[in-house]
Structure formats: structure tokens, C-alpha cells
């Protein structure tokens, strides 16, 4: 597949896969989590946006009122970044074991006979949650840096662009990690792989980001993204790995 359509193609494949007989029952928990929390974060995010922006504009001296036209789009993009991060962090912690299981079943559907490292259900749940906490710590440190930048005069003008790029990369890391973690590929090794194939990574992330704001499609985002990321792993990433445990010694997150 051409690089330019790999990301959108993966998401379309994911949307098809979640309706495949035999896979639909593994979609239920991610789907319910997606619907409830997506609406909650959109409502909370825009309530926060309305309250913060109104107060900020009112506090501007009259001679700066002309920049109001610039503040609105910047504030909207930053608010969307907050919504994406909050939604992603919360839903992923709740649904991490179910997303890992869905990724495993999708890969077995795409690659009949594929084997995974032996582990009990309790071991799988523990591994998924520990990996999720590692990811969220990785994301949180960068969110705190973006928040600091957002409040520095002058520098905060570029913060919406940084929020957008971070949101896109975060979504790719979040979902492409599930199939890689199922093969016990270390977190840092996973990041290196995504950076090496950055066009696939950004293409998939931009597609997932856009789907968050398409009515009806956004209700299916989480399970479709997990399935789509697994499809992309099978088609583009897995060829560089031999389904063995990969040690990760690249340093702290």
C-alpha cells in the first residue's frame, strides 16, 4: 500500500473488521467506554472553553481587543487538544485489557495460526494495565510541558500547533501499541519503530483525530482504531519483527 493512504486505509479496515462475525463480541466494552466518555469530555471541554475564554477576553485591556479574532481559533485548537488527551487517557485506562484482547483477536483473524506468548488472563490484565500506565506517564509529562507553553506570552501562539501534533502522535502511539505489546515489544522499541515509519504513524494519527469529530463515526472510534492499528501492524510493521520478545534498554520514558 502507498504510504500516503496507509493511515486512512487502516482506519477503514478497522471499521470493517469490528463488524466481522466472531470479533463483534470483543468490541462491546471498548464501544461502551468510547460512547460514554467521548460525550462527557466534549461537554466538559467546551464548558471549560466557554468559561476560560470569556474570562480571558474580558480581562484584556481595550487597546488589545483587536487580537480577539486570533484568540478564538487558538483557544479552540488548544481545547480540542485537552479533549483528545483527557478522553484518550481515561478510556484507555478503563478499556486497556479489552483493547489488548481485541487486538489479539483481530490479528488472529488476519493471520490464522499466529501464536502469542503464553499468559493467563490475570497476567494479561496486569501487563495491559502496567503498559497503559507507562504510556500515560509518557503522555502526561508532555501535556504538562504544553500547558506551561500555553501560558507563556508570545510562545503560547505556537501552542495550538504543538497540541495538534502531540494529539496526532499520541493517538498513533496509543493504538499501535496494543498489537506490539501483545508481542511483548518494549515500549521504547515501539516508539523507535513508529518514528522510523513516521509517515504511517502520522497518517494513522491524523485519521483517528479527524474521526473524533465525525458524528456516528466517532462513536466507533476506539474499537475501530484498535482494529485498524492491528491491521496496520500486520500490513506494515510486523515484517521487521520475528514474534519474539524484544528487550528494551533505551532508557527512561
GROMACS .gro file of C-alpha atoms in nm:
model
  253
    1UNK     CA    1   0.000   0.000   0.000
    2UNK     CA    2   0.122   0.350  -0.081
    3UNK     CA    3   0.244   0.538   0.224
    4UNK     CA    4   0.010   0.828   0.161
    5UNK     CA    5  -0.305   0.619   0.215
    6UNK     CA    6  -0.178   0.374   0.476
    7UNK     CA    7  -0.331   0.562   0.772
    8UNK     CA    8  -0.679   0.624   0.626
    9UNK     CA    9  -0.676   0.274   0.477
   10UNK     CA   10  -0.604   0.123   0.818
   11UNK     CA   11  -0.895   0.309   0.978
   12UNK     CA   12  -1.133   0.196   0.704
   13UNK     CA   13  -1.010  -0.160   0.751
   14UNK     CA   14  -1.069  -0.126   1.125
   15UNK     CA   15  -1.428  -0.008   1.071
   16UNK     CA   16  -1.493  -0.315   0.858
   17UNK     CA   17  -1.322  -0.556   1.097
   18UNK     CA   18  -1.523  -0.461   1.407
   19UNK     CA   19  -1.837  -0.587   1.231
   20UNK     CA   20  -1.678  -0.920   1.139
   21UNK     CA   21  -1.857  -1.225   1.282
   22UNK     CA   22  -1.653  -1.364   1.569
   23UNK     CA   23  -1.497  -1.025   1.652
   24UNK     CA   24  -1.807  -0.824   1.738
   25UNK     CA   25  -1.833  -0.957   2.095
   26UNK     CA   26  -1.483  -0.825   2.174
   27UNK     CA   27  -1.590  -0.476   2.066
   28UNK     CA   28  -1.863  -0.427   2.330
   29UNK     CA   29  -1.663  -0.289   2.627
   30UNK     CA   30  -1.440  -0.056   2.417
   31UNK     CA   31  -1.751   0.067   2.234
   32UNK     CA   32  -1.948   0.149   2.553
   33UNK     CA   33  -1.643   0.319   2.709
   34UNK     CA   34  -1.592   0.520   2.391
   35UNK     CA   35  -1.951   0.648   2.373
   36UNK     CA   36  -1.993   0.744   2.740
   37UNK     CA   37  -1.655   0.913   2.786
   38UNK     CA   38  -1.641   1.085   2.446
   39UNK     CA   39  -1.963   1.276   2.512
   40UNK     CA   40  -1.850   1.351   2.869
   41UNK     CA   41  -1.518   1.503   2.761
   42UNK     CA   42  -1.669   1.700   2.473
   43UNK     CA   43  -1.928   1.851   2.711
   44UNK     CA   44  -1.671   1.923   2.983
   45UNK     CA   45  -1.410   2.054   2.739
   46UNK     CA   46  -1.639   2.311   2.582
   47UNK     CA   47  -1.784   2.418   2.916
   48UNK     CA   48  -1.426   2.483   3.024
   49UNK     CA   49  -1.352   2.657   2.693
   50UNK     CA   50  -1.652   2.888   2.725
   51UNK     CA   51  -1.572   2.979   3.086
   52UNK     CA   52  -1.199   3.033   3.031
   53UNK     CA   53  -1.224   3.220   2.702
   54UNK     CA   54  -1.499   3.454   2.824
   55UNK     CA   55  -1.300   3.548   3.131
   56UNK     CA   56  -0.976   3.590   2.935
   57UNK     CA   57  -1.130   3.820   2.673
   58UNK     CA   58  -1.297   4.033   2.938
   59UNK     CA   59  -0.963   4.075   3.115
   60UNK     CA   60  -0.794   4.215   2.804
   61UNK     CA   61  -0.731   4.589   2.805
   62UNK     CA   62  -0.928   4.779   2.543
   63UNK     CA   63  -0.622   4.851   2.332
   64UNK     CA   64  -0.568   4.474   2.287
   65UNK     CA   65  -0.926   4.397   2.186
   66UNK     CA   66  -0.819   4.367   1.822
   67UNK     CA   67  -0.648   4.029   1.892
   68UNK     CA   68  -0.979   3.866   1.987
   69UNK     CA   69  -1.009   3.727   1.633
   70UNK     CA   70  -0.676   3.545   1.683
   71UNK     CA   71  -0.753   3.413   2.029
   72UNK     CA   72  -1.066   3.223   1.924
   73UNK     CA   73  -0.907   2.971   1.681
   74UNK     CA   74  -0.604   2.924   1.909
   75UNK     CA   75  -0.829   2.857   2.208
   76UNK     CA   76  -1.042   2.611   2.008
   77UNK     CA   77  -0.741   2.408   1.893
   78UNK     CA   78  -0.598   2.401   2.246
   79UNK     CA   79  -0.936   2.290   2.386
   80UNK     CA   80  -0.953   2.010   2.130
   81UNK     CA   81  -0.606   1.901   2.242
   82UNK     CA   82  -0.729   1.884   2.600
   83UNK     CA   83  -1.037   1.682   2.495
   84UNK     CA   84  -0.828   1.435   2.294
   85UNK     CA   85  -0.578   1.383   2.576
   86UNK     CA   86  -0.839   1.353   2.853
   87UNK     CA   87  -1.060   1.120   2.651
   88UNK     CA   88  -0.768   0.907   2.539
   89UNK     CA   89  -0.617   0.874   2.887
   90UNK     CA   90  -0.941   0.788   3.065
   91UNK     CA   91  -1.087   0.544   2.814
   92UNK     CA   92  -0.756   0.368   2.763
   93UNK     CA   93  -0.706   0.303   3.134
   94UNK     CA   94  -1.057   0.162   3.162
   95UNK     CA   95  -1.052  -0.046   2.846
   96UNK     CA   96  -0.680  -0.138   2.817
   97UNK     CA   97  -0.717  -0.515   2.879
   98UNK     CA   98  -1.018  -0.533   2.645
   99UNK     CA   99  -0.836  -0.339   2.375
  100UNK     CA  100  -0.538  -0.572   2.403
  101UNK     CA  101  -0.771  -0.871   2.370
  102UNK     CA  102  -0.946  -0.714   2.069
  103UNK     CA  103  -0.608  -0.652   1.901
  104UNK     CA  104  -0.514  -1.015   1.961
  105UNK     CA  105  -0.837  -1.149   1.812
  106UNK     CA  106  -0.813  -0.917   1.511
  107UNK     CA  107  -0.459  -1.034   1.440
  108UNK     CA  108  -0.565  -1.398   1.470
  109UNK     CA  109  -0.840  -1.322   1.219
  110UNK     CA  110  -0.593  -1.157   0.980
  111UNK     CA  111  -0.315  -1.411   1.033
  112UNK     CA  112  -0.470  -1.751   1.108
  113UNK     CA  113  -0.236  -1.968   1.313
  114UNK     CA  114  -0.045  -1.678   1.467
  115UNK     CA  115   0.069  -1.751   1.822
  116UNK     CA  116   0.119  -1.518   2.115
  117UNK     CA  117   0.332  -1.558   2.429
  118UNK     CA  118   0.153  -1.782   2.678
  119UNK     CA  119  -0.002  -1.600   2.974
  120UNK     CA  120  -0.307  -1.632   3.193
  121UNK     CA  121  -0.595  -1.385   3.183
  122UNK     CA  122  -0.478  -1.224   3.510
  123UNK     CA  123  -0.125  -1.187   3.370
  124UNK     CA  124  -0.266  -1.029   3.053
  125UNK     CA  125  -0.475  -0.780   3.252
  126UNK     CA  126  -0.177  -0.688   3.473
  127UNK     CA  127   0.053  -0.649   3.171
  128UNK     CA  128  -0.201  -0.433   2.986
  129UNK     CA  129  -0.259  -0.203   3.283
  130UNK     CA  130   0.113  -0.162   3.357
  131UNK     CA  131   0.181  -0.082   2.992
  132UNK     CA  132  -0.107   0.166   2.993
  133UNK     CA  133   0.030   0.343   3.299
  134UNK     CA  134   0.368   0.364   3.126
  135UNK     CA  135   0.206   0.522   2.821
  136UNK     CA  136   0.003   0.768   3.026
  137UNK     CA  137   0.312   0.879   3.220
  138UNK     CA  138   0.486   0.932   2.885
  139UNK     CA  139   0.193   1.145   2.766
  140UNK     CA  140   0.140   1.334   3.094
  141UNK     CA  141   0.490   1.476   3.104
  142UNK     CA  142   0.443   1.622   2.758
  143UNK     CA  143   0.098   1.756   2.841
  144UNK     CA  144   0.240   1.942   3.140
  145UNK     CA  145   0.506   2.096   2.916
  146UNK     CA  146   0.239   2.203   2.665
  147UNK     CA  147   0.032   2.358   2.943
  148UNK     CA  148   0.333   2.562   3.057
  149UNK     CA  149   0.396   2.678   2.699
  150UNK     CA  150   0.027   2.770   2.664
  151UNK     CA  151   0.061   3.030   2.942
  152UNK     CA  152   0.387   3.192   2.826
  153UNK     CA  153   0.309   3.515   2.635
  154UNK     CA  154   0.434   3.501   2.277
  155UNK     CA  155   0.530   3.137   2.297
  156UNK     CA  156   0.167   3.043   2.353
  157UNK     CA  157   0.093   3.146   1.992
  158UNK     CA  158   0.253   2.822   1.872
  159UNK     CA  159   0.096   2.605   2.144
  160UNK     CA  160  -0.212   2.512   1.932
  161UNK     CA  161   0.016   2.368   1.663
  162UNK     CA  162   0.207   2.176   1.927
  163UNK     CA  163  -0.120   2.050   2.079
  164UNK     CA  164  -0.235   1.928   1.737
  165UNK     CA  165   0.089   1.745   1.659
  166UNK     CA  166   0.101   1.595   2.006
  167UNK     CA  167  -0.262   1.476   1.983
  168UNK     CA  168  -0.198   1.311   1.647
  169UNK     CA  169   0.120   1.136   1.766
  170UNK     CA  170  -0.044   1.035   2.095
  171UNK     CA  171  -0.334   0.863   1.916
  172UNK     CA  172  -0.095   0.664   1.698
  173UNK     CA  173   0.117   0.559   1.996
  174UNK     CA  174  -0.195   0.470   2.194
  175UNK     CA  175  -0.348   0.236   1.941
  176UNK     CA  176  -0.046   0.095   1.758
  177UNK     CA  177   0.097  -0.007   2.093
  178UNK     CA  178  -0.175  -0.270   2.151
  179UNK     CA  179  -0.065  -0.519   1.882
  180UNK     CA  180   0.302  -0.452   1.959
  181UNK     CA  181   0.252  -0.505   2.330
  182UNK     CA  182   0.076  -0.835   2.254
  183UNK     CA  183   0.406  -0.949   2.105
  184UNK     CA  184   0.595  -0.810   2.407
  185UNK     CA  185   0.776  -0.546   2.206
  186UNK     CA  186   0.920  -0.299   2.456
  187UNK     CA  187   0.770   0.049   2.487
  188UNK     CA  188   1.087   0.226   2.373
  189UNK     CA  189   1.137  -0.019   2.085
  190UNK     CA  190   0.777   0.051   1.981
  191UNK     CA  191   0.846   0.427   1.981
  192UNK     CA  192   1.156   0.381   1.767
  193UNK     CA  193   0.958   0.178   1.517
  194UNK     CA  194   0.686   0.443   1.492
  195UNK     CA  195   0.947   0.716   1.440
  196UNK     CA  196   1.116   0.517   1.164
  197UNK     CA  197   0.782   0.482   0.985
  198UNK     CA  198   0.669   0.834   1.077
  199UNK     CA  199   0.453   0.877   0.765
  200UNK     CA  200   0.240   0.576   0.855
  201UNK     CA  201   0.230   0.693   1.215
  202UNK     CA  202   0.117   1.047   1.142
  203UNK     CA  203  -0.123   0.930   0.870
  204UNK     CA  204  -0.298   0.696   1.109
  205UNK     CA  205  -0.297   0.954   1.390
  206UNK     CA  206  -0.443   1.229   1.172
  207UNK     CA  207  -0.717   0.993   1.054
  208UNK     CA  208  -0.806   0.891   1.411
  209UNK     CA  209  -0.802   1.257   1.517
  210UNK     CA  210  -1.037   1.355   1.236
  211UNK     CA  211  -1.272   1.066   1.314
  212UNK     CA  212  -1.321   1.202   1.666
  213UNK     CA  213  -1.525   1.488   1.521
  214UNK     CA  214  -1.734   1.298   1.265
  215UNK     CA  215  -2.080   1.219   1.408
  216UNK     CA  216  -2.158   0.846   1.440
  217UNK     CA  217  -1.806   0.751   1.326
  218UNK     CA  218  -1.665   0.895   1.649
  219UNK     CA  219  -1.884   0.655   1.849
  220UNK     CA  220  -1.691   0.366   1.696
  221UNK     CA  221  -1.350   0.531   1.724
  222UNK     CA  222  -1.185   0.322   1.994
  223UNK     CA  223  -1.263  -0.030   1.869
  224UNK     CA  224  -1.216   0.076   1.506
  225UNK     CA  225  -0.880   0.236   1.587
  226UNK     CA  226  -0.763  -0.074   1.777
  227UNK     CA  227  -0.865  -0.298   1.487
  228UNK     CA  228  -0.720  -0.054   1.231
  229UNK     CA  229  -0.391  -0.026   1.418
  230UNK     CA  230  -0.368  -0.406   1.429
  231UNK     CA  231  -0.435  -0.421   1.055
  232UNK     CA  232  -0.158  -0.161   1.001
  233UNK     CA  233   0.075  -0.362   1.226
  234UNK     CA  234   0.015  -0.675   1.019
  235UNK     CA  235   0.050  -0.496   0.685
  236UNK     CA  236   0.337  -0.257   0.753
  237UNK     CA  237   0.517  -0.306   1.084
  238UNK     CA  238   0.523  -0.675   1.173
  239UNK     CA  239   0.760  -0.770   0.891
  240UNK     CA  240   1.051  -0.620   1.087
  241UNK     CA  241   0.985  -0.847   1.386
  242UNK     CA  242   1.005  -1.221   1.431
  243UNK     CA  243   0.740  -1.264   1.702
  244UNK     CA  244   0.999  -1.298   1.973
  245UNK     CA  245   1.033  -1.100   2.295
  246UNK     CA  246   1.222  -0.774   2.237
  247UNK     CA  247   1.429  -0.631   2.517
  248UNK     CA  248   1.410  -0.256   2.565
  249UNK     CA  249   1.711  -0.088   2.722
  250UNK     CA  250   1.682   0.259   2.569
  251UNK     CA  251   1.636   0.448   2.898
  252UNK     CA  252   1.355   0.624   3.082
  253UNK     CA  253   1.022   0.721   2.926
   0.00000   0.00000   0.00000
